[in-house]
CSV table of C-alpha atoms and ligand atoms in Angstrom, one decimal:
chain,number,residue,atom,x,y,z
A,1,UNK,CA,-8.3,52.0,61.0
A,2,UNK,CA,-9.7,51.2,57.6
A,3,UNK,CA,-13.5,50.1,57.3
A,4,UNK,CA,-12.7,46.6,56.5
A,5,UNK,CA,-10.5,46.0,59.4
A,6,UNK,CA,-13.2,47.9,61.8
A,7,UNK,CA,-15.5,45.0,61.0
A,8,UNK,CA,-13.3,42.2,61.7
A,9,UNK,CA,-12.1,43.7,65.0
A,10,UNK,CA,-16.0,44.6,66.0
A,11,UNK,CA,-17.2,40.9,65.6
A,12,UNK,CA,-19.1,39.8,68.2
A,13,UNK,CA,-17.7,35.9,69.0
A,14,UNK,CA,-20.3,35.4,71.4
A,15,UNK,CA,-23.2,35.2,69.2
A,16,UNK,CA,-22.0,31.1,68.8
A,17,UNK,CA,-21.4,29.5,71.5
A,18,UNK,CA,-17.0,29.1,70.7
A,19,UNK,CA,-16.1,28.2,74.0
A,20,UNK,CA,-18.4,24.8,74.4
A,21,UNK,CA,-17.8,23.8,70.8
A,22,UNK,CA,-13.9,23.9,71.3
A,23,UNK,CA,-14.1,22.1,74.9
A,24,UNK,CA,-16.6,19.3,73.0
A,25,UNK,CA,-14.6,19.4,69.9
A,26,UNK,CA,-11.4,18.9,71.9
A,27,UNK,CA,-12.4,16.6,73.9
A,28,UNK,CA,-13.9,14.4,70.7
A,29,UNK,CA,-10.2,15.0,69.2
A,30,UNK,CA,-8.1,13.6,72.2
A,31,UNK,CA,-10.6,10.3,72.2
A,32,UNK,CA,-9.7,9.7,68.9
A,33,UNK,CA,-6.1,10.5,68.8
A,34,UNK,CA,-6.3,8.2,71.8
A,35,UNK,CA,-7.8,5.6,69.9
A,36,UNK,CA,-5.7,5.9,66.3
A,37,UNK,CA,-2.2,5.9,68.7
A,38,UNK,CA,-0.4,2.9,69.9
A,39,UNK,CA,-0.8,2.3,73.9
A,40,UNK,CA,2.0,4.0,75.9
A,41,UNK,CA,2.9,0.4,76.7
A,42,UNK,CA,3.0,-0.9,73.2
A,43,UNK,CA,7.2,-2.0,72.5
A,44,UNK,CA,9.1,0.1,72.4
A,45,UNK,CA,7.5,1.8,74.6
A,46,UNK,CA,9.6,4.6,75.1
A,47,UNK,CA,8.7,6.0,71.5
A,48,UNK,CA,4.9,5.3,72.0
A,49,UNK,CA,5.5,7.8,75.5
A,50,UNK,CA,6.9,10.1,73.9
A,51,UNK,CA,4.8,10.3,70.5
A,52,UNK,CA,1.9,11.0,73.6
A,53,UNK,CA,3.8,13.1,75.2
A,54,UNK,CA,3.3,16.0,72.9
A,55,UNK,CA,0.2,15.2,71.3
A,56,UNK,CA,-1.5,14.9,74.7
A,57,UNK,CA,0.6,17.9,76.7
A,58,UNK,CA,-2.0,20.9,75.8
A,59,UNK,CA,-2.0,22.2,72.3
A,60,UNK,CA,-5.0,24.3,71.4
A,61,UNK,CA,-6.3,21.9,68.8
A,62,UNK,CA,-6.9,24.5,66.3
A,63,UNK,CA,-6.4,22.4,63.0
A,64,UNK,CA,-8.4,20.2,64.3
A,65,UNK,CA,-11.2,22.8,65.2
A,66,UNK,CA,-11.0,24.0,61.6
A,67,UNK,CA,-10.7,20.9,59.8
A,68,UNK,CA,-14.5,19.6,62.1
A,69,UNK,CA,-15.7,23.3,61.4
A,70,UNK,CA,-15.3,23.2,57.4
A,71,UNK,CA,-17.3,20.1,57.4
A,72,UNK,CA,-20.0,21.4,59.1
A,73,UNK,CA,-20.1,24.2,56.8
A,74,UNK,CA,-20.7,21.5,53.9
A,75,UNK,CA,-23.4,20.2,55.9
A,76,UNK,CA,-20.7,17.2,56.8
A,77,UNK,CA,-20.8,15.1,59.9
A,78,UNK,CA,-17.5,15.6,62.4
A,79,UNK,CA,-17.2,11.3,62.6
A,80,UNK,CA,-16.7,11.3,58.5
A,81,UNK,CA,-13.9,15.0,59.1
A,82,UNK,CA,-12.4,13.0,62.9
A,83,UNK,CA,-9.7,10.8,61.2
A,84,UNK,CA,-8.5,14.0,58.6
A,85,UNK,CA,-8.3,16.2,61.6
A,86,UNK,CA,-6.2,13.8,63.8
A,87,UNK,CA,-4.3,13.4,60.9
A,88,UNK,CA,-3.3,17.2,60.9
A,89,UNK,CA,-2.7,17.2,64.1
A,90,UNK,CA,-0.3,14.5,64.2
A,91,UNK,CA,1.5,16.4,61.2
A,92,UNK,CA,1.7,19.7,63.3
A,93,UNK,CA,2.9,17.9,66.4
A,94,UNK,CA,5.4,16.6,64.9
A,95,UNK,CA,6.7,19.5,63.4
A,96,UNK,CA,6.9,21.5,66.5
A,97,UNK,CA,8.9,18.6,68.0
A,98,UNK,CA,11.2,19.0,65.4
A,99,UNK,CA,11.1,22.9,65.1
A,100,UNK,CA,11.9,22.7,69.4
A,101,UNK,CA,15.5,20.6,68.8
A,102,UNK,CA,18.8,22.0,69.5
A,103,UNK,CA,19.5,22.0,65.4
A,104,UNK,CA,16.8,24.0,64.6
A,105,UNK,CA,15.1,26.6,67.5
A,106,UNK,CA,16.0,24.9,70.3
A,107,UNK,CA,13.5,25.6,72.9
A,108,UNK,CA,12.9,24.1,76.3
A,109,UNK,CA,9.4,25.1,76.6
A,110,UNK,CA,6.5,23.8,74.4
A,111,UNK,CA,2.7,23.5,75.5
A,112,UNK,CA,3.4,24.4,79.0
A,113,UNK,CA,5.3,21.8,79.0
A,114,UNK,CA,9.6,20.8,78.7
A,115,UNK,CA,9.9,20.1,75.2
A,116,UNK,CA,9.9,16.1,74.1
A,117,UNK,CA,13.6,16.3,73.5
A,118,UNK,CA,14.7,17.5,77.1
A,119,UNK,CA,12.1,14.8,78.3
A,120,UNK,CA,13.6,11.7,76.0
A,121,UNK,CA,16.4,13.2,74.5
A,122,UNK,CA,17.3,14.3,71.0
A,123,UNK,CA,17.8,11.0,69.4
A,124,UNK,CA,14.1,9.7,70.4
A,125,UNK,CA,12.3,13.4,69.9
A,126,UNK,CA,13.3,12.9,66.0
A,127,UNK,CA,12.3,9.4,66.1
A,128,UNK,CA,8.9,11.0,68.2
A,129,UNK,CA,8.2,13.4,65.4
A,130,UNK,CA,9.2,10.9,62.8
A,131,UNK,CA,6.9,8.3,64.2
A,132,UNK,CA,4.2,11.2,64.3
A,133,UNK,CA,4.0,12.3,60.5
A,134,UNK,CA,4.2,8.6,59.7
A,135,UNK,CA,1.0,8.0,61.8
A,136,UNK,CA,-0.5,11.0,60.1
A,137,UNK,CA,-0.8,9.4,56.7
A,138,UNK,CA,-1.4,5.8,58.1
A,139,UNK,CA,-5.2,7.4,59.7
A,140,UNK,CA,-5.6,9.1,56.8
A,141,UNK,CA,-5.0,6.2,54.5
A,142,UNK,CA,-7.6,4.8,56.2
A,143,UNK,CA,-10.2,6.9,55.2
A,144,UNK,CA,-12.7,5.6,52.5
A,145,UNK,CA,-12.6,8.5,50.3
A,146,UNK,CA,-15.4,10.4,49.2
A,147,UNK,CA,-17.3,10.6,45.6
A,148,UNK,CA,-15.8,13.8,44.3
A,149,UNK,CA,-12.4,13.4,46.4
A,150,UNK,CA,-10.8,10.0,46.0
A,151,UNK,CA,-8.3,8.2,49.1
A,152,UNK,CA,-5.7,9.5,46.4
A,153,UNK,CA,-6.4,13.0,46.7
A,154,UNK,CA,-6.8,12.8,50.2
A,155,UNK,CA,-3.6,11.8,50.8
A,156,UNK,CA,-2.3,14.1,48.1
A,157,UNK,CA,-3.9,16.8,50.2
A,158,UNK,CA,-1.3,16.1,53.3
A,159,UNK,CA,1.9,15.7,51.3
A,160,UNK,CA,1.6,18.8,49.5
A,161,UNK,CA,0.6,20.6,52.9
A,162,UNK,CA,4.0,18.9,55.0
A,163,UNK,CA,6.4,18.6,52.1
A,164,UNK,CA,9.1,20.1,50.9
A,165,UNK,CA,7.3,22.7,48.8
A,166,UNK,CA,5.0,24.3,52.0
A,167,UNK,CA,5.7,23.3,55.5
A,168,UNK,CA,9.5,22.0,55.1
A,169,UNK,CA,10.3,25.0,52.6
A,170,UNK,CA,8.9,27.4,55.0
A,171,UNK,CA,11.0,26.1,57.9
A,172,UNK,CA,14.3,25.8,55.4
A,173,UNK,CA,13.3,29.8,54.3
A,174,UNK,CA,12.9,30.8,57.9
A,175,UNK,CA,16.2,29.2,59.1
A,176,UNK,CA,18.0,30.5,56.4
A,177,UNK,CA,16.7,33.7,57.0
A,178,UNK,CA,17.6,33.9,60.6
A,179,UNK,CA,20.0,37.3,61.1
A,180,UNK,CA,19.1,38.7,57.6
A,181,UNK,CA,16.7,41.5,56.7
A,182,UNK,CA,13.7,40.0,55.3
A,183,UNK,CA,11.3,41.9,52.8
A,184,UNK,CA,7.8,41.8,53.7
A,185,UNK,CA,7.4,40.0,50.2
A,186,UNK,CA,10.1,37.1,51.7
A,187,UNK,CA,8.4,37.5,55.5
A,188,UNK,CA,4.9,36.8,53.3
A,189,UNK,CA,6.6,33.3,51.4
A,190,UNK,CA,8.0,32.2,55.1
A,191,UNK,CA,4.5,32.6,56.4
A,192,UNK,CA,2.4,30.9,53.4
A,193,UNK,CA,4.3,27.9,53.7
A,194,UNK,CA,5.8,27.0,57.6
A,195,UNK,CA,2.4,28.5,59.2
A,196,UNK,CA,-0.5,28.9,56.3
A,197,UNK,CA,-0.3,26.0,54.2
A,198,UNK,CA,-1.5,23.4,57.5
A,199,UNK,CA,-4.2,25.3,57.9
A,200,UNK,CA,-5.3,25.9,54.5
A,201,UNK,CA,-5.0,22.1,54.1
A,202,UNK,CA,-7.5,21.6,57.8
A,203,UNK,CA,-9.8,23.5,56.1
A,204,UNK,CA,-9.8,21.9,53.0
A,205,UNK,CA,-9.6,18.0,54.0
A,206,UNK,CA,-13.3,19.2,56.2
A,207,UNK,CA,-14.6,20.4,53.3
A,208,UNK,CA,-13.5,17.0,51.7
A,209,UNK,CA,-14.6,15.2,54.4
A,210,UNK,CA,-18.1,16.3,53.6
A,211,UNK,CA,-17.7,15.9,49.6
A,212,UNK,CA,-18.2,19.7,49.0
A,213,UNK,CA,-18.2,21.7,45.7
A,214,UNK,CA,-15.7,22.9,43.9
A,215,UNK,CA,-16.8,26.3,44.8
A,216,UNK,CA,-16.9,25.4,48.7
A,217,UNK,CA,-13.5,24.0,48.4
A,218,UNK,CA,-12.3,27.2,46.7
A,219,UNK,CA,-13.8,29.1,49.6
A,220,UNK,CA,-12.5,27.3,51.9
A,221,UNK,CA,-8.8,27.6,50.2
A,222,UNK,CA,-9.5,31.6,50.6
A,223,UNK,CA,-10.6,31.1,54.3
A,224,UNK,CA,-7.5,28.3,55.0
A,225,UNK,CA,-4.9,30.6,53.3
A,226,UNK,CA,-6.2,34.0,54.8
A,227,UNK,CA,-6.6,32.9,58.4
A,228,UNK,CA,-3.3,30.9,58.4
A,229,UNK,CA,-0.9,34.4,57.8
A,230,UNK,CA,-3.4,36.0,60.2
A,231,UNK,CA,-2.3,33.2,62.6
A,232,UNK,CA,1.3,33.8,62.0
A,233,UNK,CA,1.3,37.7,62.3
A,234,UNK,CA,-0.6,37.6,66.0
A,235,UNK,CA,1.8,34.5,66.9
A,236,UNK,CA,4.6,37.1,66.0
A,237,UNK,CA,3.1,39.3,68.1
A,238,UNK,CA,2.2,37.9,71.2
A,239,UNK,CA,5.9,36.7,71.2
A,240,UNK,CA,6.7,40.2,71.7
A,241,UNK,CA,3.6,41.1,73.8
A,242,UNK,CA,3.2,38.1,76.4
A,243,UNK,CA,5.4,36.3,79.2
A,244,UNK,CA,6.7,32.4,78.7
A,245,UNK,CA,4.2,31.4,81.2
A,246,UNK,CA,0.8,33.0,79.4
A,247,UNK,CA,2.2,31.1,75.9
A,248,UNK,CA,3.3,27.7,77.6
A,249,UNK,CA,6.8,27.9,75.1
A,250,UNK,CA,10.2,30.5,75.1
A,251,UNK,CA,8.5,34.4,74.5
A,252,UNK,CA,11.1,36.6,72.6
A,253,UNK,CA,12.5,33.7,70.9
A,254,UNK,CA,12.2,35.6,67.1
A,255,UNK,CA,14.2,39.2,68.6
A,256,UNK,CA,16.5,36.2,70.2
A,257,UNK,CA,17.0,34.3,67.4
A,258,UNK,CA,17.4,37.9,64.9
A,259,UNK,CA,14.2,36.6,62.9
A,260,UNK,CA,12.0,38.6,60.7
A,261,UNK,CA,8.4,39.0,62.4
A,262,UNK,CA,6.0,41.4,60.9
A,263,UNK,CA,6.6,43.5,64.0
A,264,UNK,CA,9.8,43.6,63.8
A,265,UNK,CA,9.4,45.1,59.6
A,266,UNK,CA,5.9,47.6,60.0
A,267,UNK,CA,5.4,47.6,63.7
A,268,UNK,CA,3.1,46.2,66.2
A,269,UNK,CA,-0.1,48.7,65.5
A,270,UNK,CA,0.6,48.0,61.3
A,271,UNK,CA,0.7,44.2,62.1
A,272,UNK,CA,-2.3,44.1,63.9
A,273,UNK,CA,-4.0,45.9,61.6
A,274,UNK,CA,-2.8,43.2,58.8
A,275,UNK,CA,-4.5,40.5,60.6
A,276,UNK,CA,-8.0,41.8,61.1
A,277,UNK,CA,-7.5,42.8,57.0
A,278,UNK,CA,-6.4,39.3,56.6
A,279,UNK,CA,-9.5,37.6,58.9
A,280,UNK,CA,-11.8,39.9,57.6
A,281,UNK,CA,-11.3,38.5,53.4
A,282,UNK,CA,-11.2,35.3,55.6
A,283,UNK,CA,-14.6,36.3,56.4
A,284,UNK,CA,-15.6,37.1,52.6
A,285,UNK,CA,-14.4,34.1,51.4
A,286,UNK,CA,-17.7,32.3,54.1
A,287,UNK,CA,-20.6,34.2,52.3
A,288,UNK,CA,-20.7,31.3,49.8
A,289,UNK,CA,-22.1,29.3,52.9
A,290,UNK,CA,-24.9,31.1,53.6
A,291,UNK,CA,-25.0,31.9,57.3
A,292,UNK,CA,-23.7,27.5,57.7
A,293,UNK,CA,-20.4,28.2,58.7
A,294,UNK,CA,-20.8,30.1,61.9
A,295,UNK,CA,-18.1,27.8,63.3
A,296,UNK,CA,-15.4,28.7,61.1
A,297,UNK,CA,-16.6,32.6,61.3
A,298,UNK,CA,-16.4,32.2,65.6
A,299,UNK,CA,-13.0,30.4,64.9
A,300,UNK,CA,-11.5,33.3,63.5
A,301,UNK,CA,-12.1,35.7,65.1
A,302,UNK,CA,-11.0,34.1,68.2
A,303,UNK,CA,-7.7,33.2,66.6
A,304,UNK,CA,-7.7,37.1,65.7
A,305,UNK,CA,-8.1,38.1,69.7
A,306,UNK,CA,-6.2,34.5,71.1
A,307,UNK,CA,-3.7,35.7,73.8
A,308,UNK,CA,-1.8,32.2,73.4
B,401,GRG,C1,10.3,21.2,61.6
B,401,GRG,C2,9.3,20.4,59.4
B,401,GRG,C3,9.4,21.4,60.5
B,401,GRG,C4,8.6,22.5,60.4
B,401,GRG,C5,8.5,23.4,61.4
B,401,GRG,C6,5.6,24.4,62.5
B,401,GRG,C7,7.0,24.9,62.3
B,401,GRG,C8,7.6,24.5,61.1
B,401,GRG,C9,7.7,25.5,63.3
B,401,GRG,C10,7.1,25.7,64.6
B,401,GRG,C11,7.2,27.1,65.1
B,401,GRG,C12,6.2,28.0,64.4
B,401,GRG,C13,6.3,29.4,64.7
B,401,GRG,C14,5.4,27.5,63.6
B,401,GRG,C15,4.4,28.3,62.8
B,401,GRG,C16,3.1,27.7,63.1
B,401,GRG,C17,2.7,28.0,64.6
B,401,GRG,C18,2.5,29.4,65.0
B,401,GRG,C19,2.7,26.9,65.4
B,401,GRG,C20,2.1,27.0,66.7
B,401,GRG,O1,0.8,26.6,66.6
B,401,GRG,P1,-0.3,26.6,67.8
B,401,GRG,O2,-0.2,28.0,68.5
B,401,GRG,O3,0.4,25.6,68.8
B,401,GRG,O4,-1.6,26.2,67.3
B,401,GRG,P2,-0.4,24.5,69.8
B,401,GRG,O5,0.7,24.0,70.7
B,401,GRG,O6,-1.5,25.2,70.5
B,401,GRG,O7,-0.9,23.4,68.9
């Protein structure tokens, strides 16, 4: 084990209190989901359902936790980061919809939970997800904008993050990958864009939130970007390592589905040891913060050590 990864596995989380800022954080994110979504009753109510369905059936709320963090790291409030950080979360709810359908991994599980198309069916899951990326940019358009960041570039922000160069290219790079022997280098683009780039973007639209610098916002690129292929590489593993029931969705799905996983290319010890190399220049990149971004620093390491 190399120095640099020593450190990042040797962190000690408890030194900020992770557990009551992600329960109060949480709980601040479902108000205001609650509040930006239609009712459940609104017509036609069977989209509003489902569109809840997912959003409210459990996810960890990490992008959200990252987007509130990086604001407080720029001395930003959480009220001015709530509506960017809702609006991540609608994106990456929808996509996980989408990912879950019959065309593209087909899963039954999500969240604990069935997935939104075995609940409403195919034809209103797409519309679900649909409806959800839609919503994403309608809370964010509503944000006033900040001096150095204008509305523009805030929205900006989210369709580079979910378009067809990062999130969608990922997905299309993963499916067409599916059976074939991926290169690390290929495994690395696949990762970057389906898992990285949402994060990365979380991070950023805080730090935007809170009008940072342009060398806060850089830092936070380097944390965003870092910490989202760390994400990707323990997701990949604790699909190997964990039962269905302990990760609330399908485990083995990427041996099932003949995908490239980093375990699958350098092994589970070499992957492991990728991540804590990856969280710890996560880490480097928080220096320029001075000791303010405790949040962010407690958020990665947990995402290092998750076990779902
Ligand atoms: C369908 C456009 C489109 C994109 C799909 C997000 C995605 C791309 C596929 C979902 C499957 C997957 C492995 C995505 C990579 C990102 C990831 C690990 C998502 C799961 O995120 P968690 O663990 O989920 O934060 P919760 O449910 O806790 O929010």
């Amino acid at each position: 084990m190399s120095r640099t990864a020593t450190r990042a596995g040797a962190r000690n989380p408890t030194a900020f209190d992770l557990k009551s800022y992600l329960e109060t954080r949480t709980d601040a994110v479902n108000r205001a989901l609650d509040r930006f979504l239609p009712k459940a009753t609104t017509r036609p109510a069977t989209i509003h359902q489902a569109m809840r369905y997912s959003l409210f059936a459990g996810g960890k709320r990490m992008r959200p936790a990252i987007c509130l963090a990086a604001a407080g790291a720029c001395g930003g409030r959480d009220e001015d980061a709530m509506p960017l950080a809702c609006a991540v979360e609608c994106i990456h709810t929808y996509s996980l919809i989408h990912d879950d359908l019959p065309a593209m991994d087909d899963d039954d599980y999500r969240r604990g939970k069935l997935t939104n198309h075995k609940v409403f069916g195919e034809g209103i899951a797409i519309l679900a997800g649909d409806a959800l990326l839609t919503q994403a940019f309608e809370i964010a358009a509503k944000c006033k904008g900040w001096a150095r960041y204008s509305h523009q570039q805030i929205i900006l922000e989210l369709t580079h993050a979910s378009g067809s160069l990062q999130l969608i290219a990922g997905q299309v790079a993963d499916l067409e990958g599916e059976g074939k022997k991926l290169s690390a280098s290929e495994l690395r683009y696949i990762h970057e864009r389906k898992t990285s780039a949402l994060l990365c973007c979380s991070a950023r639209l805080g730090g935007m939130s809170a009008n940072c610098s342009s060398a806060q916002l850089e830092a936070l690129t380097t944390f965003g970007y870092n910490v989202g292929l760390a994400f990707q590489i323990i997701d990949d593993i604790l699909d190997v390592t964990q039962t269905s029931e302990q990760l609330g969705k399908t485990a083995g799905k990427d041996d099932a589905a003949q995908k490239a996983t980093y375990p699958s290319i350098v092994g589970l010890e070499k992957s492991r040891k990728i991540a804590r190399e990856l969280t710890e220049r996560a880490f480097g990149a928080l220096r320029v913060f001075r000791g303010k971004a405790q949040a962010l620093e407690a958020l990665a390491t947990h995402l290092l050590h998750r076990d779902r």
